[in-house]
Short mmCIF file of C-alpha atoms in Angstrom, two decimals:
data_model
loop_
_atom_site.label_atom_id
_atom_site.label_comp_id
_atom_site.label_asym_id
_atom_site.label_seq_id
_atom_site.Cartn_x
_atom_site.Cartn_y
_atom_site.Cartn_z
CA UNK A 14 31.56 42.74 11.98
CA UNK A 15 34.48 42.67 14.38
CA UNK A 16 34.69 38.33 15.33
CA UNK A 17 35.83 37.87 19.05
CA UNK A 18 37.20 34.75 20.83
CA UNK A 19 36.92 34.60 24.25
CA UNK A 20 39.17 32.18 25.59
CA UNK A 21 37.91 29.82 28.51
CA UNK A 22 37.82 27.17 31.02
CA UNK A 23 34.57 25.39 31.18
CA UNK A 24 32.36 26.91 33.59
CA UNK A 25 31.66 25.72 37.06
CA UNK A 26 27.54 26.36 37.59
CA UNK A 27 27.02 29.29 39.95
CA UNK A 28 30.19 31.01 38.45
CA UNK A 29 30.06 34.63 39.61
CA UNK A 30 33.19 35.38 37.24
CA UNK A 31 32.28 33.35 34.37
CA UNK A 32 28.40 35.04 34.43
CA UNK A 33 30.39 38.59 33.98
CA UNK A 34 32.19 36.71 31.01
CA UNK A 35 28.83 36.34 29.40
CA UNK A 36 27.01 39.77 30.41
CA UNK A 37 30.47 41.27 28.57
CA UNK A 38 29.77 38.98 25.55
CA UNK A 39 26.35 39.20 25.50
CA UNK A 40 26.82 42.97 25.62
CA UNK A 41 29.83 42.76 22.28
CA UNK A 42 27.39 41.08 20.56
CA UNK A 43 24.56 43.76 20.66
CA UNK A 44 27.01 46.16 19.83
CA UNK A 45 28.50 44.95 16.22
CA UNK A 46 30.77 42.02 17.56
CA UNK A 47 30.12 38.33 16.78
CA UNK A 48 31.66 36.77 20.22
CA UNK A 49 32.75 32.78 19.94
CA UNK A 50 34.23 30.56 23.21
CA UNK A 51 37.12 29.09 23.00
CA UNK A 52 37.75 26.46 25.41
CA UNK A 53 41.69 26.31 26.63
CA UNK A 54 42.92 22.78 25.42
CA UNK A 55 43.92 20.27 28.09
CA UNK A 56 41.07 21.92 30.26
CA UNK A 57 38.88 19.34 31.11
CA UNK A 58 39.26 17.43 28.59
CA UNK A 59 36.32 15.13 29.43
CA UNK A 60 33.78 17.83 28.56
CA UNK A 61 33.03 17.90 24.83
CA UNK A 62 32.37 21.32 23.75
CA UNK A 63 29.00 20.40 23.19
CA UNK A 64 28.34 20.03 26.42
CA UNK A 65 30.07 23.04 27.70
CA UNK A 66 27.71 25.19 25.35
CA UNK A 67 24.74 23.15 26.98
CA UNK A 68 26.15 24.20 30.37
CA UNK A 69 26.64 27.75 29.51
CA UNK A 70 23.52 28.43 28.37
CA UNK A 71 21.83 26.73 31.16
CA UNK A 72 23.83 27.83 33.67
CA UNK A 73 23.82 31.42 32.24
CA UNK A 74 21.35 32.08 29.97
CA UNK A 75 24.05 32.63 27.19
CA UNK A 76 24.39 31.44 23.73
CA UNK A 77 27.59 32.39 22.21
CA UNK A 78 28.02 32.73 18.76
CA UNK A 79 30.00 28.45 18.65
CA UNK A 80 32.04 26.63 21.43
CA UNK A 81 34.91 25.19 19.98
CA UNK A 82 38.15 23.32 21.29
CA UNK A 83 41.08 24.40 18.85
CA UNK A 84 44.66 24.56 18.87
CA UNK A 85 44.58 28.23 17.59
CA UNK A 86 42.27 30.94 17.40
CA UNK A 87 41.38 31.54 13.35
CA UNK A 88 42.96 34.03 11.55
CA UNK A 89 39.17 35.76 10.30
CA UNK A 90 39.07 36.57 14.37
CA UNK A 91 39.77 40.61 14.80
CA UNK A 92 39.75 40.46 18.73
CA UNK A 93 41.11 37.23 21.28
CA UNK A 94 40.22 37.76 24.86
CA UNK A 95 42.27 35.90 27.47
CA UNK A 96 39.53 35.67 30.76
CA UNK A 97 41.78 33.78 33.31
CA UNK A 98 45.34 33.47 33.97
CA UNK A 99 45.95 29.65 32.77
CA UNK A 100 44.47 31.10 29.21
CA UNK A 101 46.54 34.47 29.19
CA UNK A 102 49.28 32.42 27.48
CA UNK A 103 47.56 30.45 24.98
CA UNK A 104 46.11 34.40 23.82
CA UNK A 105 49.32 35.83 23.50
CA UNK A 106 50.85 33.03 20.87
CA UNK A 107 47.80 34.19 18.38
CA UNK A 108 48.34 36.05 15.74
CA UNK A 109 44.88 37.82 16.32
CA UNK A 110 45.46 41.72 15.73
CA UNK A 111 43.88 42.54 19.12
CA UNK A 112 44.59 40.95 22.36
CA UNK A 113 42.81 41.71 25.35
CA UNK A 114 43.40 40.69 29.21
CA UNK A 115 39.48 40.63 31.02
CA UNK A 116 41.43 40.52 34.26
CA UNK A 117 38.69 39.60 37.26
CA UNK A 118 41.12 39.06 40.11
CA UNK A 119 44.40 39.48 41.43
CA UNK A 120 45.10 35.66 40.56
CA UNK A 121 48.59 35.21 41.68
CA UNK A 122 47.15 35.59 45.32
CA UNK A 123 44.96 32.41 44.83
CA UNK A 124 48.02 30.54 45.53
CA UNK A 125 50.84 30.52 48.02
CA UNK A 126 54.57 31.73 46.83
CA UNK A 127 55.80 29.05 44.60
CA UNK A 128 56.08 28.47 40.90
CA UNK A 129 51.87 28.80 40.22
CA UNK A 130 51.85 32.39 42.07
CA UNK A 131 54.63 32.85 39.65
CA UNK A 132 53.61 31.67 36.36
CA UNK A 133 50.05 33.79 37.16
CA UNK A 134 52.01 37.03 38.04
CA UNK A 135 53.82 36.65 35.08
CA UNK A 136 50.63 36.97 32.72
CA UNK A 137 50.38 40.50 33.47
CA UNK A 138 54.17 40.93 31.58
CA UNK A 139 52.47 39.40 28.53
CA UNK A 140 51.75 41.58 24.94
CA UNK A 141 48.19 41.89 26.45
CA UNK A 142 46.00 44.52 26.97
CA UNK A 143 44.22 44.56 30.16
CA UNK A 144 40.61 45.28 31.30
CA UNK A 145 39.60 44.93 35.13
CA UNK A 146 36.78 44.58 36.97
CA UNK A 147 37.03 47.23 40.01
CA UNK A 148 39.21 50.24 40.53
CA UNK A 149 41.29 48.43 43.06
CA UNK A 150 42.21 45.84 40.81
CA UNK A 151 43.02 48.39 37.83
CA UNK A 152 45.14 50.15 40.65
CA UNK A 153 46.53 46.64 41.31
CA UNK A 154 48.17 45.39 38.21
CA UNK A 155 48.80 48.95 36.83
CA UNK A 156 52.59 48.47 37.91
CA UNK A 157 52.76 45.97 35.27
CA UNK A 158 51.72 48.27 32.34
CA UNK A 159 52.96 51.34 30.76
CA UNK A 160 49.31 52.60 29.60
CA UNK A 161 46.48 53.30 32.54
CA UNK A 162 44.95 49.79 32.67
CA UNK A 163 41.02 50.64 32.12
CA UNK A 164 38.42 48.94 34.59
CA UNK A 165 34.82 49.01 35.00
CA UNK A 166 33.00 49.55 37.92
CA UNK A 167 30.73 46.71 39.57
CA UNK A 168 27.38 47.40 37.72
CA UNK A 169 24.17 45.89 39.50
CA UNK A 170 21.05 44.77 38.04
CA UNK A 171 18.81 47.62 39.58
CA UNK A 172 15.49 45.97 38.39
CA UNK A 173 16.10 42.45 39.54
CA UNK A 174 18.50 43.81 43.09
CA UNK A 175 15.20 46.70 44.33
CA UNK A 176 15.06 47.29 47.90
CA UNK A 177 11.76 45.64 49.59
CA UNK A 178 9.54 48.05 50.98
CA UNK A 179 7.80 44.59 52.79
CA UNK A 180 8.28 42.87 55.72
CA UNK A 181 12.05 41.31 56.43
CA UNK A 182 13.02 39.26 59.38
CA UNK A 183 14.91 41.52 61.82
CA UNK A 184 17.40 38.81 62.36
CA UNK A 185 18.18 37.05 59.55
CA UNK A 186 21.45 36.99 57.85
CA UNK A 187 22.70 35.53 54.78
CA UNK A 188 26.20 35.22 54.15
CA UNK A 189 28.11 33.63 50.51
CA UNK A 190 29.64 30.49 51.60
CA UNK A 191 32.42 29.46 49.10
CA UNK A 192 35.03 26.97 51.23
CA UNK A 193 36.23 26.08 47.72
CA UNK A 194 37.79 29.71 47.87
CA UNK A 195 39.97 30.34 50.47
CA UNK A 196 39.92 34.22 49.29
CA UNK A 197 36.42 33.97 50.78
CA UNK A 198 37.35 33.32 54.42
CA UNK A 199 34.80 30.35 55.08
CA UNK A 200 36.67 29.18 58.63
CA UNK A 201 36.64 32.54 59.82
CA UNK A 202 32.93 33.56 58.18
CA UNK A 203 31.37 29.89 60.14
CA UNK A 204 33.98 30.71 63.49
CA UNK A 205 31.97 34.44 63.39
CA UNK A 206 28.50 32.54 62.93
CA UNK A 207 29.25 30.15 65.99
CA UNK A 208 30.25 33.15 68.06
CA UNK A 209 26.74 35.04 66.75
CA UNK A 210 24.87 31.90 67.55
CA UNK A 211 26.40 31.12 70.78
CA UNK A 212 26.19 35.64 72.00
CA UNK A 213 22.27 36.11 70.78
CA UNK A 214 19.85 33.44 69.95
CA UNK A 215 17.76 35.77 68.01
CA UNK A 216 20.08 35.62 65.14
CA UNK A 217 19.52 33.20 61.73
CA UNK A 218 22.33 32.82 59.04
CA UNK A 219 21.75 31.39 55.24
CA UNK A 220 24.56 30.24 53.61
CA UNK A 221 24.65 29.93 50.06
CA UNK A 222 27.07 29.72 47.02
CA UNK A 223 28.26 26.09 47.70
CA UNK A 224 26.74 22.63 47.63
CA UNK A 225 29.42 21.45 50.41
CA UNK A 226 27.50 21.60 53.43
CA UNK A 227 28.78 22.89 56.75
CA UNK A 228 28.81 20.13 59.83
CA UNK A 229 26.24 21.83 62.25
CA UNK A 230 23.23 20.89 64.99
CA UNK A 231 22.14 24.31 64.97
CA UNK A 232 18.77 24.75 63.71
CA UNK A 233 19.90 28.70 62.85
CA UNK A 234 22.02 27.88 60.01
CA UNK A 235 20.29 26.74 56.62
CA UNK A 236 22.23 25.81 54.04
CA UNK A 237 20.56 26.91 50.27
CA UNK A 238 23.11 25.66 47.94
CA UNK A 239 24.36 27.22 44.63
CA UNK A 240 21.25 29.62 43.76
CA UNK A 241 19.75 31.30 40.68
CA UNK A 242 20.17 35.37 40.44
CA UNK A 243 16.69 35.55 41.13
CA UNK A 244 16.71 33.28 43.88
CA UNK A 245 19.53 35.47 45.36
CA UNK A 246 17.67 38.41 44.95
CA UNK A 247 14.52 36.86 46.90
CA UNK A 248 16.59 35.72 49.30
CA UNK A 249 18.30 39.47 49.79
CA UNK A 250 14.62 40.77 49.68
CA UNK A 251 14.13 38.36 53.15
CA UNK A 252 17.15 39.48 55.04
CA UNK A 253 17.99 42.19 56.95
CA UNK A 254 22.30 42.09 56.94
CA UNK A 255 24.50 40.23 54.07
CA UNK A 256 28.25 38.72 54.66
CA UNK A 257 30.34 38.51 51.89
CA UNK A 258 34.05 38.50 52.67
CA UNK A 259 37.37 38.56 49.89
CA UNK A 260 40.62 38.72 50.79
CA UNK A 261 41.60 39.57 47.59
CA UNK A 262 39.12 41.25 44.70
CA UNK A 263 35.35 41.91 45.96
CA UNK A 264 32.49 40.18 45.04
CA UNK A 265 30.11 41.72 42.96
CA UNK A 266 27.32 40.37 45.33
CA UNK A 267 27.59 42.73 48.47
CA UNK A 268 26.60 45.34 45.56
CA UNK A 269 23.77 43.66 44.93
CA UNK A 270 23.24 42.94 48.42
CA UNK A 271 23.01 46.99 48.98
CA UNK A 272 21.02 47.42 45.98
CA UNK A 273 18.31 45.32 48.11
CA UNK A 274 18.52 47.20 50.73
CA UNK A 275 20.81 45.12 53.11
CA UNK A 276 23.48 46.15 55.69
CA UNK A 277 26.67 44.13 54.34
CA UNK A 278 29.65 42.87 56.21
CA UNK A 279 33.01 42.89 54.11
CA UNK A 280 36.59 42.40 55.59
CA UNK A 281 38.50 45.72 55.91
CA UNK A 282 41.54 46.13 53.34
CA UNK A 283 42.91 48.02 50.81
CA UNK A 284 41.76 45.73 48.18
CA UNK A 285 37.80 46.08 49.76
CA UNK A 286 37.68 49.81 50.83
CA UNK A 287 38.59 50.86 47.38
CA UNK A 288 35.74 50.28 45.07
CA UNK A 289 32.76 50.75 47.55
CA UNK A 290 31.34 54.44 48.08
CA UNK A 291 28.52 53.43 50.56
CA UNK A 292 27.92 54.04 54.14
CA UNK A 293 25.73 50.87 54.17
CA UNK A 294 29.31 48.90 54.21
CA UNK A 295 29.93 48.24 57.89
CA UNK A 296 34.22 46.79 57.53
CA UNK A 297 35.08 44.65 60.22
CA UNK A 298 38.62 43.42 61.84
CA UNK A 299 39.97 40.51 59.64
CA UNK A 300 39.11 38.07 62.83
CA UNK A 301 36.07 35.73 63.49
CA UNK A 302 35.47 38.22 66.37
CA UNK A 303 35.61 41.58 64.16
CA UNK A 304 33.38 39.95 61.78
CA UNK A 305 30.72 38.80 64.63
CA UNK A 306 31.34 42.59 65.82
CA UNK A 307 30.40 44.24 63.01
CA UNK A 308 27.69 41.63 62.00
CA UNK A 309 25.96 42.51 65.36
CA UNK A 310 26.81 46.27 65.03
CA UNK A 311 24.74 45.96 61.59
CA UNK A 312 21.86 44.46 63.11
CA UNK A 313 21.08 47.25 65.52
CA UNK A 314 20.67 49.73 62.78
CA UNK A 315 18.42 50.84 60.19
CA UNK A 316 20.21 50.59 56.60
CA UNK A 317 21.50 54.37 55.50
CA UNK A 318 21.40 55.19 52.30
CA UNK A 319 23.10 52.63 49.96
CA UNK A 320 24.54 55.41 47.53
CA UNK A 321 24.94 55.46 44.11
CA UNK A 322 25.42 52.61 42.65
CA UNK A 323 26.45 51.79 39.33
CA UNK A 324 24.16 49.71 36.51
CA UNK A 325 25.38 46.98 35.18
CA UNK A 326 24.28 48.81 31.31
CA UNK A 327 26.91 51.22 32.79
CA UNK A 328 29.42 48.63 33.91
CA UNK A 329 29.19 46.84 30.16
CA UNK A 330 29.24 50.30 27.94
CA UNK A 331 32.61 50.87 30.32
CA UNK A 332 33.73 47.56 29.26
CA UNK A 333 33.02 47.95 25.47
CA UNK A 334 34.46 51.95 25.67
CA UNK A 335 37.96 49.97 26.84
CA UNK A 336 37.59 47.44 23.66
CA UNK A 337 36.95 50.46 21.25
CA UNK A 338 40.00 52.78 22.59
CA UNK A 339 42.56 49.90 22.45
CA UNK A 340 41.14 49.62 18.88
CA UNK A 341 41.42 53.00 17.80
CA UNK A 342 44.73 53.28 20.02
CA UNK A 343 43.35 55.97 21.87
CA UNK A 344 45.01 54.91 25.34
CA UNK A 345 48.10 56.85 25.99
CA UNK A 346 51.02 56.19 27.87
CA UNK A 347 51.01 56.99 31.47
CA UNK A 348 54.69 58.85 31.89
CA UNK A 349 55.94 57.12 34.63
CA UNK A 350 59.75 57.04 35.37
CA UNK A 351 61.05 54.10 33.96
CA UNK A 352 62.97 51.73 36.71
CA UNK A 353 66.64 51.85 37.34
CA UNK A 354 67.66 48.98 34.37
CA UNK A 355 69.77 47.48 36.79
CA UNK A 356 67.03 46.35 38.58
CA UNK A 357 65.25 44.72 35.14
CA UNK A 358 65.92 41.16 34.71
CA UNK A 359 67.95 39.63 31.64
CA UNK A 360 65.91 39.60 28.80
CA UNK A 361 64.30 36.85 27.28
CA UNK A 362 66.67 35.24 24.26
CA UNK A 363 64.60 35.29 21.22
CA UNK A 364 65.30 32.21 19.88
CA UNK A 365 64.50 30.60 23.02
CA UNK A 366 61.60 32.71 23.10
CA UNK A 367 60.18 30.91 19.52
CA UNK A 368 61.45 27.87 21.04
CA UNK A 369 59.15 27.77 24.18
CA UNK A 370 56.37 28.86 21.83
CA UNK A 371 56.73 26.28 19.46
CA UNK A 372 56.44 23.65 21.99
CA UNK A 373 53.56 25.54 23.72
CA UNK A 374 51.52 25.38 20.07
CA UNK A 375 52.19 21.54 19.51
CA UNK A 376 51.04 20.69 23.19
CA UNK A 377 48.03 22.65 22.48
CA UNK A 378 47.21 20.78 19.92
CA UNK A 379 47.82 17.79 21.38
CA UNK A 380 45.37 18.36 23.98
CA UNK A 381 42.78 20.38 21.45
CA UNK A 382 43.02 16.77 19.29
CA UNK A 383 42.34 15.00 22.37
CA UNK A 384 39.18 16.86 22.99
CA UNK A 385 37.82 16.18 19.93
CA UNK A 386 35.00 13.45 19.44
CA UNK A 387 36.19 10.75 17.46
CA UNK A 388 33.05 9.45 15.55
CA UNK A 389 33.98 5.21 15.18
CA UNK A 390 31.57 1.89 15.76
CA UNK A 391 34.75 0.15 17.29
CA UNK A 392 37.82 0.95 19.76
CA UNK A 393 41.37 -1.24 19.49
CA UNK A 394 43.82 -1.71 22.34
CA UNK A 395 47.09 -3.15 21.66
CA UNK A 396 49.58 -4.04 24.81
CA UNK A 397 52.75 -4.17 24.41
CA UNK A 398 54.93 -6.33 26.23
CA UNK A 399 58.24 -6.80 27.24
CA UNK A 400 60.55 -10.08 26.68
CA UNK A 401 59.90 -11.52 30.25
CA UNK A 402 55.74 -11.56 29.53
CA UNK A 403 54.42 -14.96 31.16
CA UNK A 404 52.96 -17.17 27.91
CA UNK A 405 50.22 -18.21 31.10
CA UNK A 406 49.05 -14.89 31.55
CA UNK A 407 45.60 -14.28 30.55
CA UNK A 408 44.32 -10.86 30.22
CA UNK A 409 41.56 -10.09 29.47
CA UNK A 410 38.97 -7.13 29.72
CA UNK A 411 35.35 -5.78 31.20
CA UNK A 412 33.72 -2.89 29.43
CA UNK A 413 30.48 -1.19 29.96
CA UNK A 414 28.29 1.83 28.94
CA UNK A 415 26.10 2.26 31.35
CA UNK A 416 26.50 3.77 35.47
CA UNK A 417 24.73 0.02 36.59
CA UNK A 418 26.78 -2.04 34.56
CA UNK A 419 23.94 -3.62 32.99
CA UNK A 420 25.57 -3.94 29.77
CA UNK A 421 29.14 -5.04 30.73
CA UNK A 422 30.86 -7.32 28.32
CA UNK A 423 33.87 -9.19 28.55
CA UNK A 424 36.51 -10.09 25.60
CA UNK A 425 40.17 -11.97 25.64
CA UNK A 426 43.18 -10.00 23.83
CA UNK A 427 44.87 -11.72 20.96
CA UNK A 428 48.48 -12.45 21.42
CA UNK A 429 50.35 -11.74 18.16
CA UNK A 430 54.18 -12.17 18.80
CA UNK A 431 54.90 -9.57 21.71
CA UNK A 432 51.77 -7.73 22.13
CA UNK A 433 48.02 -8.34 22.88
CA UNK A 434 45.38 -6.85 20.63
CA UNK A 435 41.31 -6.90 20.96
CA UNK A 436 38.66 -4.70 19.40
CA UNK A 437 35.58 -3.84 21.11
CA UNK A 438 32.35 -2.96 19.17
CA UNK A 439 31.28 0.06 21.06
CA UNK A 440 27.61 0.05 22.16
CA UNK A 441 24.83 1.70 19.58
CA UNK A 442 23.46 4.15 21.93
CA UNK A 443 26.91 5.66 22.76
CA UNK A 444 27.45 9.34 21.57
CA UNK A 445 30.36 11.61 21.79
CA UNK A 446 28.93 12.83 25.47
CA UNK A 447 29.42 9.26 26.73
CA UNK A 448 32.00 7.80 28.78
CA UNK A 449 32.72 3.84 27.52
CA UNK A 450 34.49 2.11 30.69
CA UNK A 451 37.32 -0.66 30.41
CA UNK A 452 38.73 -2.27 32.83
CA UNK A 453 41.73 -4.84 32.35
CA UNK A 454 42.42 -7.66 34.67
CA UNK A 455 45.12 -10.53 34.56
CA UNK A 456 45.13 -13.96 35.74
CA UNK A 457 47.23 -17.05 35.81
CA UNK A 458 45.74 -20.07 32.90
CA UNK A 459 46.61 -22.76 35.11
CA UNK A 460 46.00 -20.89 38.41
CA UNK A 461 43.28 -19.03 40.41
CA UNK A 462 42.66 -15.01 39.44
#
């Protein structure tokens, strides 16, 4: 049985990109693979990994095979899989035989020019082999590699996304409202709403995908929240146009929005035109006016015909067809003309190329360590001070378990020659999910606080 780590971030719930991360695993695992998540060290290092496989499956419905925080992958692991740009790195130091890229986004564009849009560009030069979701994405980041970079299409859930042969409001509209993303245009999406609003009064908008609510009187816009699949579908099932705008990758939910049978509203661009095959896409001007244009444009007409669209069974098997050809080495080289290699930069010394990695490996370990529960019934804290410490001083410090403060406890350090030391007997309900608070605070012996 081939043993896969997937390499992660902890999830944030409602994770469009991080639910394709577990449909893929889910889908390994069915198929011979044991999958396993690896969460990046010095990524949130306040989650344990307990709780991140509590979230996961929660969150997702997902139960991976362990969640684990280590400093490298194992060498019994046959495949790692790098999901995210800050974890591309961390994949290619392994000494895992296969190395994969699950590449959902052009990430270097989530940032402006500087040394982040950089360092993210620069995972796509990494001994990685890629994956995409989307053919404009494969089409994307193919410059980088010398093989075709495979990609599978956006698969929907046909069962669950079923157009609704029932009553929908005529003028309801429900748009994915992400302003943590500025890839998903939320000035110009709410800009286009308040035009809408303000042109017909007919017209209703739902916004979803984000608990951060939008500052509004109007008694048009509701605000659901992060939702459940199946409350997304229910809520497509209601609607008669969706609005989901990227200025980079698409979503996957305007195909799932057409699936239901909705008109959908998407941003027109090379990165957006490429990987949808319906007429049911109405592209608008990048503008809050284009987008109000076409939103209103949508609303006069009947759906057409949605077209094919692709399963998501079809979107995984395309997904685990990629794994088994860059095991059996069955992708071939594409042929291009190689670049003038004047225009290459210096390469890479490779001593300072071991260098960089050796220092990479010890601060992920550092920060693996860090992340690990550390099972004790007491905590120390030494200070160390310098020569010009005040004898007067008194320090002393307030510790608690719980969010009231109900059980806050104070205790004096010890002064042994130039440091303080004090041991606090930790509570008996803590656990390694709890947080133990201490606060320190000085004061002068012979004066006030």
């Amino acid at each position: 049985m081939n043993r896969v780590a997937w390499v992660i971030s902890p999830p944030e719930k409602g994770s469009g990109g991080f639910r394709t991360i577990c449909t893929k695993a889910c889908y390994l695992d069915q198929h011979g693979f044991e999958c396993h998540f690896f969460i990046l060290p010095g990524s949130e290092a306040y989650k344990s990994s307990g709780t991140v496989a509590e979230q996961i499956y929660l969150w997702f419905g997902y139960k991976p095979k362990s969640v684990r925080v280590e400093h490298t992958i194992p060498c019994n692991f046959d495949i790692a899989i790098a999901t995210a740009w800050p974890t591309a790195e961390f994949v290619a130091f392994q000494s895992t035989p296969l190395k994969l890229y699950f590449i959902q986004d052009y990430e270097p564009w989530f940032y402006p020019m500087g040394e982040c849009y950089l360092r993210a560009e620069n995972t796509y030069r990494l001994d990685l082999k890629p994956i995409t979701i989307g053919r404009w994405l494969s089409s994307k980041v193919s410059q980088y590699y010398p093989l075709p970079v495979p990609f599978c299409d956006f698969g929907v859930d046909l069962e669950l996304y079923a157009a609704n042969k029932n009553y929908r409001e005529p003028f309801s509209v429900c748009a994915i409202y992400q302003p943590g993303k500025d890839r998903r245009l939320s000035g110009m999406l709410i800009k286009a709403i308040e035009l809408v609003c303000t042109y017909d009064s007919r017209v209703s908008f739902y916004l979803y995908g984000s608990n951060q609510k939008v500052s509004t009187d109007s008694d048009r816009i509701h605000q659901l929240g992060v939702l459940t699949t199946s409350e997304c579908a229910d809520l497509y099932s209601r609607c008669s146009v969706g609005i989901s705008l990227s200025a980079s990758n698409p979503s996957r939910l305007p195909f799932e929005m057409l699936a239901s049978g909705l008109n959908v509203v998407e941003v027109f661009g090379e990165n957006t035109a490429y990987d949808f095959k319906s007429n049911a896409i109405r592209f608008s001007e990048t503008s809050p006016e284009g987008i109000a244009s076409a939103l209103l444009s949508s609303l006069n007409e009947t759906q057409v015909d949605c077209g094919e669209l692709a399963s998501i069974e079809v979107e995984n098997q395309m997904f685990l067809d990629a794994v088994f050809n860059y095991q059996n080495n069955t992708v071939k080289p594409k042929g291009d003309t190689l670049a003038d290699v004047r225009t290459l930069p210096v390469s890479i010394n490779d001593e300072l190329a071991q260098l960089s990695r050796d220092v990479a490996l010890i601060n992920y370990k550092i920060s693996a360590d860090a992340q690990t529960p550390v099972c004790a019934n007491h905590a120390s804290i030494t200070l160390f001070m310098n020569k010009d410490f005040d004898s007067h001083t008194l320090i002393r410090a307030a510790y608690w378990l719980r969010s009231d403060q109900s059980d806050l406890k104070w205790i004096d350090f010890n002064r042994n020659r130039d440091q303080l030391e004090m041991a606090i007997s930790l509570p008996s309900q803590i656990s390694s999910e709890s947080i133990l608070y201490i606060h320190l605070y000085s004061s002068d012996v012979i004066g006030d606080a």
